[in-house]
Structure formats: C-alpha cells, structure tokens
mmCIF file of C-alpha atoms and ligand atoms in Angstrom:
data_model
loop_
_atom_site.group_PDB
_atom_site.id
_atom_site.type_symbol
_atom_site.label_atom_id
_atom_site.label_comp_id
_atom_site.label_asym_id
_atom_site.label_seq_id
_atom_site.Cartn_x
_atom_site.Cartn_y
_atom_site.Cartn_z
ATOM 1 C CA MET A 1483 -4.173 22.305 0.430
ATOM 2 C CA ASN A 1484 -3.299 19.061 2.214
ATOM 3 C CA LYS A 1485 -1.274 16.468 0.327
ATOM 4 C CA VAL A 1486 -3.268 13.220 0.393
ATOM 5 C CA ILE A 1487 -1.408 9.996 1.048
ATOM 6 C CA GLY A 1488 -3.261 6.703 0.508
ATOM 7 C CA LEU A 1489 -2.729 3.857 2.973
ATOM 8 C CA ILE A 1490 -3.249 0.615 1.115
ATOM 9 C CA ALA A 1491 -3.230 -2.622 3.093
ATOM 10 C CA GLY A 1492 -2.796 -5.661 0.847
ATOM 11 C CA SER A 1493 -5.260 -7.853 2.705
ATOM 12 C CA LEU A 1494 -9.028 -8.333 2.810
ATOM 13 C CA ARG A 1495 -8.953 -10.129 6.159
ATOM 14 C CA LYS A 1496 -11.087 -8.512 8.846
ATOM 15 C CA GLU A 1497 -8.432 -8.897 11.545
ATOM 16 C CA SER A 1498 -5.603 -8.204 9.126
ATOM 17 C CA PHE A 1499 -2.351 -6.976 10.767
ATOM 18 C CA SER A 1500 -1.706 -4.909 7.630
ATOM 19 C CA LYS A 1501 -5.009 -3.094 8.153
ATOM 20 C CA LYS A 1502 -4.193 -2.581 11.795
ATOM 21 C CA ILE A 1503 -0.873 -1.019 10.812
ATOM 22 C CA ALA A 1504 -2.779 1.269 8.382
ATOM 23 C CA ASN A 1505 -5.185 2.203 11.196
ATOM 24 C CA THR A 1506 -2.184 3.014 13.430
ATOM 25 C CA LEU A 1507 -0.790 5.355 10.794
ATOM 26 C CA LEU A 1508 -4.092 7.050 9.977
ATOM 27 C CA PRO A 1509 -4.137 9.587 12.840
ATOM 28 C CA ILE A 1510 -0.466 10.496 12.655
ATOM 29 C CA ALA A 1511 -0.511 12.602 9.525
ATOM 30 C CA PRO A 1512 1.309 15.852 10.326
ATOM 31 C CA GLN A 1513 0.083 19.288 9.382
ATOM 32 C CA GLY A 1514 -0.158 19.709 5.571
ATOM 33 C CA PHE A 1515 -0.989 16.045 5.006
ATOM 34 C CA GLU A 1516 -4.088 13.838 5.082
ATOM 35 C CA PHE A 1517 -3.781 10.071 5.329
ATOM 36 C CA ARG A 1518 -6.635 8.157 3.659
ATOM 37 C CA LEU A 1519 -7.504 4.485 3.947
ATOM 38 C CA ILE A 1520 -8.007 2.853 0.576
ATOM 39 C CA SER A 1521 -10.064 -0.364 0.644
ATOM 40 C CA LEU A 1522 -9.508 -3.200 -1.786
ATOM 41 C CA ASP A 1523 -12.796 -4.852 -0.850
ATOM 42 C CA GLY A 1524 -14.994 -5.833 -3.774
ATOM 43 C CA LEU A 1525 -12.505 -5.057 -6.517
ATOM 44 C CA PRO A 1526 -13.057 -7.703 -9.228
ATOM 45 C CA ILE A 1527 -10.093 -9.559 -10.747
ATOM 46 C CA TYR A 1528 -8.747 -7.590 -13.656
ATOM 47 C CA ASN A 1529 -10.034 -8.634 -17.057
ATOM 48 C CA GLN A 1530 -8.767 -6.701 -20.045
ATOM 49 C CA ASP A 1531 -12.054 -7.287 -21.863
ATOM 50 C CA PHE A 1532 -13.720 -4.797 -19.522
ATOM 51 C CA ASP A 1533 -11.471 -2.024 -20.821
ATOM 52 C CA ASP A 1534 -11.301 -3.211 -24.424
ATOM 53 C CA HIS A 1535 -15.092 -3.578 -24.810
ATOM 54 C CA ASN A 1536 -16.247 -0.594 -22.792
ATOM 55 C CA GLU A 1537 -17.695 -2.719 -19.994
ATOM 56 C CA VAL A 1538 -15.737 -1.198 -17.163
ATOM 57 C CA PRO A 1539 -17.274 -2.126 -13.745
ATOM 58 C CA ALA A 1540 -18.314 0.806 -11.559
ATOM 59 C CA THR A 1541 -15.978 -0.513 -8.907
ATOM 60 C CA TYR A 1542 -12.969 -0.027 -11.284
ATOM 61 C CA THR A 1543 -14.044 3.484 -12.123
ATOM 62 C CA ALA A 1544 -14.448 4.401 -8.476
ATOM 63 C CA PHE A 1545 -11.142 2.827 -7.529
ATOM 64 C CA ARG A 1546 -9.250 4.517 -10.364
ATOM 65 C CA ASP A 1547 -10.767 7.909 -9.374
ATOM 66 C CA GLU A 1548 -9.789 7.293 -5.730
ATOM 67 C CA ILE A 1549 -6.158 6.551 -6.632
ATOM 68 C CA ARG A 1550 -5.956 9.468 -9.135
ATOM 69 C CA ALA A 1551 -6.956 11.842 -6.318
ATOM 70 C CA LEU A 1552 -3.969 10.766 -4.191
ATOM 71 C CA ASP A 1553 -0.608 12.487 -4.070
ATOM 72 C CA GLY A 1554 1.309 9.557 -2.674
ATOM 73 C CA VAL A 1555 0.819 6.022 -1.408
ATOM 74 C CA ILE A 1556 2.055 3.902 1.508
ATOM 75 C CA PHE A 1557 1.667 0.224 0.663
ATOM 76 C CA ILE A 1558 1.372 -1.973 3.724
ATOM 77 C CA THR A 1559 1.807 -5.417 2.392
ATOM 78 C CA PRO A 1560 1.743 -8.883 3.900
ATOM 79 C CA GLU A 1561 3.532 -11.671 2.029
ATOM 80 C CA TYR A 1562 1.783 -14.570 0.326
ATOM 81 C CA ASN A 1563 4.048 -17.387 -0.792
ATOM 82 C CA ARG A 1564 7.096 -15.077 -0.778
ATOM 83 C CA SER A 1565 5.397 -12.522 -2.993
ATOM 84 C CA VAL A 1566 2.714 -9.812 -3.197
ATOM 85 C CA PRO A 1567 -0.792 -10.994 -2.190
ATOM 86 C CA GLY A 1568 -3.017 -11.304 -5.272
ATOM 87 C CA VAL A 1569 -5.449 -8.660 -3.954
ATOM 88 C CA LEU A 1570 -2.713 -6.038 -3.971
ATOM 89 C CA LYS A 1571 -1.267 -7.058 -7.305
ATOM 90 C CA ASN A 1572 -4.780 -6.929 -8.743
ATOM 91 C CA ALA A 1573 -5.242 -3.405 -7.429
ATOM 92 C CA LEU A 1574 -2.009 -2.353 -9.159
ATOM 93 C CA ASP A 1575 -3.293 -3.992 -12.382
ATOM 94 C CA VAL A 1576 -6.721 -2.380 -12.218
ATOM 95 C CA GLY A 1577 -5.210 1.055 -11.690
ATOM 96 C CA SER A 1578 -2.641 0.547 -14.475
ATOM 97 C CA ARG A 1579 -5.113 0.249 -17.339
ATOM 98 C CA PRO A 1580 -6.465 1.065 -19.897
ATOM 99 C CA TYR A 1581 -3.065 1.437 -21.547
ATOM 100 C CA GLY A 1582 -1.766 4.983 -21.215
ATOM 101 C CA LYS A 1583 -4.049 5.850 -18.311
ATOM 102 C CA ASN A 1584 -2.050 4.461 -15.381
ATOM 103 C CA VAL A 1585 -3.480 6.199 -12.314
ATOM 104 C CA TRP A 1586 -0.364 5.300 -10.187
ATOM 105 C CA ASP A 1587 1.903 7.231 -12.507
ATOM 106 C CA GLY A 1588 4.472 9.354 -10.667
ATOM 107 C CA LYS A 1589 2.954 9.045 -7.162
ATOM 108 C CA PRO A 1590 5.791 8.585 -4.649
ATOM 109 C CA ALA A 1591 5.336 5.458 -2.539
ATOM 110 C CA ALA A 1592 6.642 3.728 0.537
ATOM 111 C CA ILE A 1593 6.480 0.005 1.158
ATOM 112 C CA PHE A 1594 5.969 -1.314 4.646
ATOM 113 C CA SER A 1595 6.040 -5.132 4.535
ATOM 114 C CA ASN A 1596 5.034 -7.227 7.481
ATOM 115 C CA SER A 1597 4.638 -10.743 8.739
ATOM 116 C CA PRO A 1598 4.137 -12.762 11.885
ATOM 117 C CA GLY A 1599 7.205 -14.617 10.666
ATOM 118 C CA ASN A 1600 10.873 -13.703 10.791
ATOM 119 C CA ILE A 1601 11.428 -12.778 7.148
ATOM 120 C CA SER A 1602 9.073 -9.796 7.505
ATOM 121 C CA GLY A 1603 7.581 -9.937 4.044
ATOM 122 C CA PHE A 1604 10.934 -9.300 2.351
ATOM 123 C CA GLY A 1605 9.874 -11.184 -0.797
ATOM 124 C CA ALA A 1606 6.585 -9.249 -1.078
ATOM 125 C CA ASN A 1607 8.405 -5.984 -0.445
ATOM 126 C CA HIS A 1608 10.829 -6.450 -3.292
ATOM 127 C CA HIS A 1609 8.356 -8.015 -5.771
ATOM 128 C CA LEU A 1610 6.155 -5.004 -5.182
ATOM 129 C CA ARG A 1611 9.137 -2.727 -6.057
ATOM 130 C CA GLN A 1612 9.466 -4.616 -9.363
ATOM 131 C CA SER A 1613 5.875 -3.747 -10.393
ATOM 132 C CA LEU A 1614 6.268 -0.153 -9.205
ATOM 133 C CA VAL A 1615 9.204 0.365 -11.574
ATOM 134 C CA PHE A 1616 6.966 -0.427 -14.517
ATOM 135 C CA LEU A 1617 4.155 1.737 -13.075
ATOM 136 C CA ASN A 1618 6.571 4.707 -12.846
ATOM 137 C CA VAL A 1619 6.006 4.877 -9.084
ATOM 138 C CA PRO A 1620 9.187 5.979 -7.254
ATOM 139 C CA ALA A 1621 9.557 3.943 -4.075
ATOM 140 C CA MET A 1622 11.461 5.135 -1.041
ATOM 141 C CA GLN A 1623 14.629 3.122 -0.588
ATOM 142 C CA GLN A 1624 15.671 4.080 2.932
ATOM 143 C CA PRO A 1625 14.612 3.369 5.503
ATOM 144 C CA GLU A 1626 13.573 -0.079 4.430
ATOM 145 C CA VAL A 1627 10.555 -1.147 6.458
ATOM 146 C CA TYR A 1628 10.248 -4.843 7.311
ATOM 147 C CA LEU A 1629 8.002 -5.487 10.320
ATOM 148 C CA THR A 1630 8.439 -8.880 11.930
ATOM 149 C CA LYS A 1631 6.245 -10.617 14.579
ATOM 150 C CA VAL A 1632 3.255 -8.427 13.709
ATOM 151 C CA ASP A 1633 1.055 -10.834 15.612
ATOM 152 C CA GLU A 1634 2.597 -9.541 18.828
ATOM 153 C CA LEU A 1635 2.257 -5.843 18.070
ATOM 154 C CA PHE A 1636 -1.412 -5.189 18.951
ATOM 155 C CA ASP A 1637 -3.719 -5.474 21.945
ATOM 156 C CA GLU A 1638 -7.216 -7.034 21.700
ATOM 157 C CA ASN A 1639 -8.658 -3.778 20.415
ATOM 158 C CA GLY A 1640 -6.222 -3.576 17.576
ATOM 159 C CA THR A 1641 -4.175 -0.792 19.177
ATOM 160 C CA MET A 1642 -0.446 -1.001 18.600
ATOM 161 C CA HIS A 1643 1.618 -1.387 21.774
ATOM 162 C CA GLU A 1644 3.977 1.469 22.550
ATOM 163 C CA GLY A 1645 7.561 0.502 21.920
ATOM 164 C CA SER A 1646 10.388 0.318 19.463
ATOM 165 C CA THR A 1647 8.309 -0.883 16.476
ATOM 166 C CA LYS A 1648 5.765 1.938 16.855
ATOM 167 C CA GLN A 1649 8.640 4.465 17.154
ATOM 168 C CA PHE A 1650 10.318 3.010 14.075
ATOM 169 C CA LEU A 1651 7.096 3.257 12.136
ATOM 170 C CA GLN A 1652 6.662 6.885 13.134
ATOM 171 C CA GLN A 1653 10.236 7.580 12.017
ATOM 172 C CA ALA A 1654 9.667 5.760 8.723
ATOM 173 C CA VAL A 1655 6.564 7.827 8.048
ATOM 174 C CA ALA A 1656 8.395 11.026 8.797
ATOM 175 C CA ALA A 1657 11.237 10.005 6.488
ATOM 176 C CA TYR A 1658 8.721 9.142 3.770
ATOM 177 C CA LEU A 1659 7.053 12.542 3.979
ATOM 178 C CA VAL A 1660 10.404 14.337 3.593
ATOM 179 C CA TRP A 1661 11.233 12.087 0.684
ATOM 180 C CA PHE A 1662 7.768 12.579 -0.767
ATOM 181 C CA GLN A 1663 8.296 16.349 -0.868
ATOM 182 C CA LYS A 1664 11.475 15.818 -2.922
ATOM 183 C CA ASN A 1665 9.949 13.335 -5.294
ATOM 184 C CA ALA A 1666 6.431 14.625 -5.871
ATOM 185 C CA ALA A 1667 5.871 15.836 -9.394
HETATM 186 C C1 LIG B 576 0.731 -16.606 4.130
HETATM 187 N N1 LIG B 576 1.659 -16.158 5.130
HETATM 188 C C2 LIG B 576 2.947 -15.946 4.784
HETATM 189 N N2 LIG B 576 3.819 -15.284 5.665
HETATM 190 C C3 LIG B 576 5.115 -15.024 5.256
HETATM 191 O O1 LIG B 576 5.855 -14.393 6.024
HETATM 192 N N3 LIG B 576 5.553 -15.430 4.043
HETATM 193 C C4 LIG B 576 4.795 -16.084 3.154
HETATM 194 O O2 LIG B 576 5.253 -16.405 2.075
HETATM 195 C C5 LIG B 576 3.452 -16.360 3.526
HETATM 196 N N4 LIG B 576 2.616 -17.027 2.628
HETATM 197 C C6 LIG B 576 1.247 -17.027 2.923
HETATM 198 C C7 LIG B 576 0.397 -17.480 1.931
HETATM 199 C C8 LIG B 576 -0.973 -17.475 2.153
HETATM 200 C C9 LIG B 576 -1.925 -17.906 1.055
HETATM 201 C C10 LIG B 576 -1.492 -17.014 3.372
HETATM 202 C C11 LIG B 576 -2.982 -16.984 3.632
HETATM 203 C C12 LIG B 576 -0.660 -16.603 4.335
HETATM 204 C C13 LIG B 576 1.153 -15.843 6.475
HETATM 205 C C14 LIG B 576 0.745 -14.309 6.512
HETATM 206 O O3 LIG B 576 1.931 -13.576 6.784
HETATM 207 C C15 LIG B 576 -0.279 -14.086 7.577
HETATM 208 O O4 LIG B 576 -1.455 -14.852 7.287
HETATM 209 C C16 LIG B 576 -0.642 -12.646 7.682
HETATM 210 O O5 LIG B 576 -1.423 -12.449 8.881
HETATM 211 C C17 LIG B 576 -1.363 -12.080 6.509
HETATM 212 O O6 LIG B 576 -1.448 -10.687 6.555
HETATM 213 P P1 LIG B 576 -2.726 -9.904 7.130
HETATM 214 O O7 LIG B 576 -4.000 -10.490 6.521
HETATM 215 O O8 LIG B 576 -2.692 -10.151 8.660
HETATM 216 O O9 LIG B 576 -2.511 -8.486 6.804
#
C-alpha cells in the first residue's frame, strides 16, 4: 500500500506561493508514495471549550481524520513576522488536541520554508521545528530547505520554471522520502 504524505501549505491566499510549491510537488511522488494536498481553508481558530464541552466542530473532526490517515507530512511554510503564519500554527493546535489524542504524533515531517525575500522564511522554519518537538513529530534536518525569491519561481499559470530551485526541491523530496523510511514508526 502507498505511503501517504500530506502537503500542507501554511497560507490561505489564492495565489499563494506556498500552495504553488505544494502543487509542484504533488505529481512527483515516486512509486510506493502518494502525495496529498491538505487544505487549511475553513478551519476555525482553536478553542479548548470545543473539546472540553463536547462541541467539536465537524471541520475539526474531518481535519483530524485527514491528518490521522497520513504517514508523513511536508510543511511548506511562508513566514509571517519572522514566525509561523497563524493559520498553520492553528492547524497544529487543532490536530494536537484533545489532550492525549495528538494526530501528528510520530509522523515524520519535512519543512520547506519560502519567501519572496532573502531570509527565506528561516524564522518560520525554526519556530515550526519548536512546535514539532512538542508534538513528537521528527523533522528532517538535512537538507535544510529555505526557498528565496519565490515570487520569481513561477510562470503566469503557476508552473515552476525549470532550473536550480526545482532541481533542489526534487532532491529535497527524494532525501525526505529516504529519511521518512528510516523514521516512520
Ligand atoms: C509577510 N511576509 C513576510 N515575509 C518574510 O520573509 N518574513 C516575514 O516576517 C514576513 N511577514 C509577513 C507578515 C504578514 C502578515 C504578511 C501578510 C506577509 C511576506 C510573505 O512572505 C509573502 O506575503 C508571501 O507571499 C506569503 O506566502 P504565500 O501566501 O505566498 O504562501
């Protein structure tokens, strides 16, 4: 059976570069793997009352089921104010509760941060790692993936230009899948 790797872009924006990176990765899953886009649209901000008082929104249940069904995750994160965008942090929070039922638990992850700017989402990349430690999600350390000038990577149809960044992404995915096999429970 194929191992299913979720591609989670930390942006809701229609023309999001992170989503375009996810779409670039989607068709390159090698034999034995399926890549699956996970949308964060419509996921309400986490409120512990929902879990404590048995008022869990259907969107939380569906999202938790979707994550539970994955074998691994590639997080494609932009950076907001030198950290993880709230929408992605919220998704981590929703999946982490109720206490003891963390759906991220043990799923090997990779972090691909990106930005139109020069710092490439470094702050978001490393803040995300901090949360993943607590969630018991092992995160690939090498290669580190920081994608700069993402606004120059795509044509008007959202297709990534051929070139060194695309090649590097393909190499990073290949490295992740090898690392995944060693770290999957
Ligand atoms: C940004 N942006 C940004 N970029 C960056 O490199 N470091 C940062 O700290 C920030 N901070 C930030 C805060 C907020 C609130 C916004 C809206 C934007 C710019 C950001 O990289 C750019 O908007 C990306 O295009 C967002 O990613 P998506 O939506 O294209 O995936």
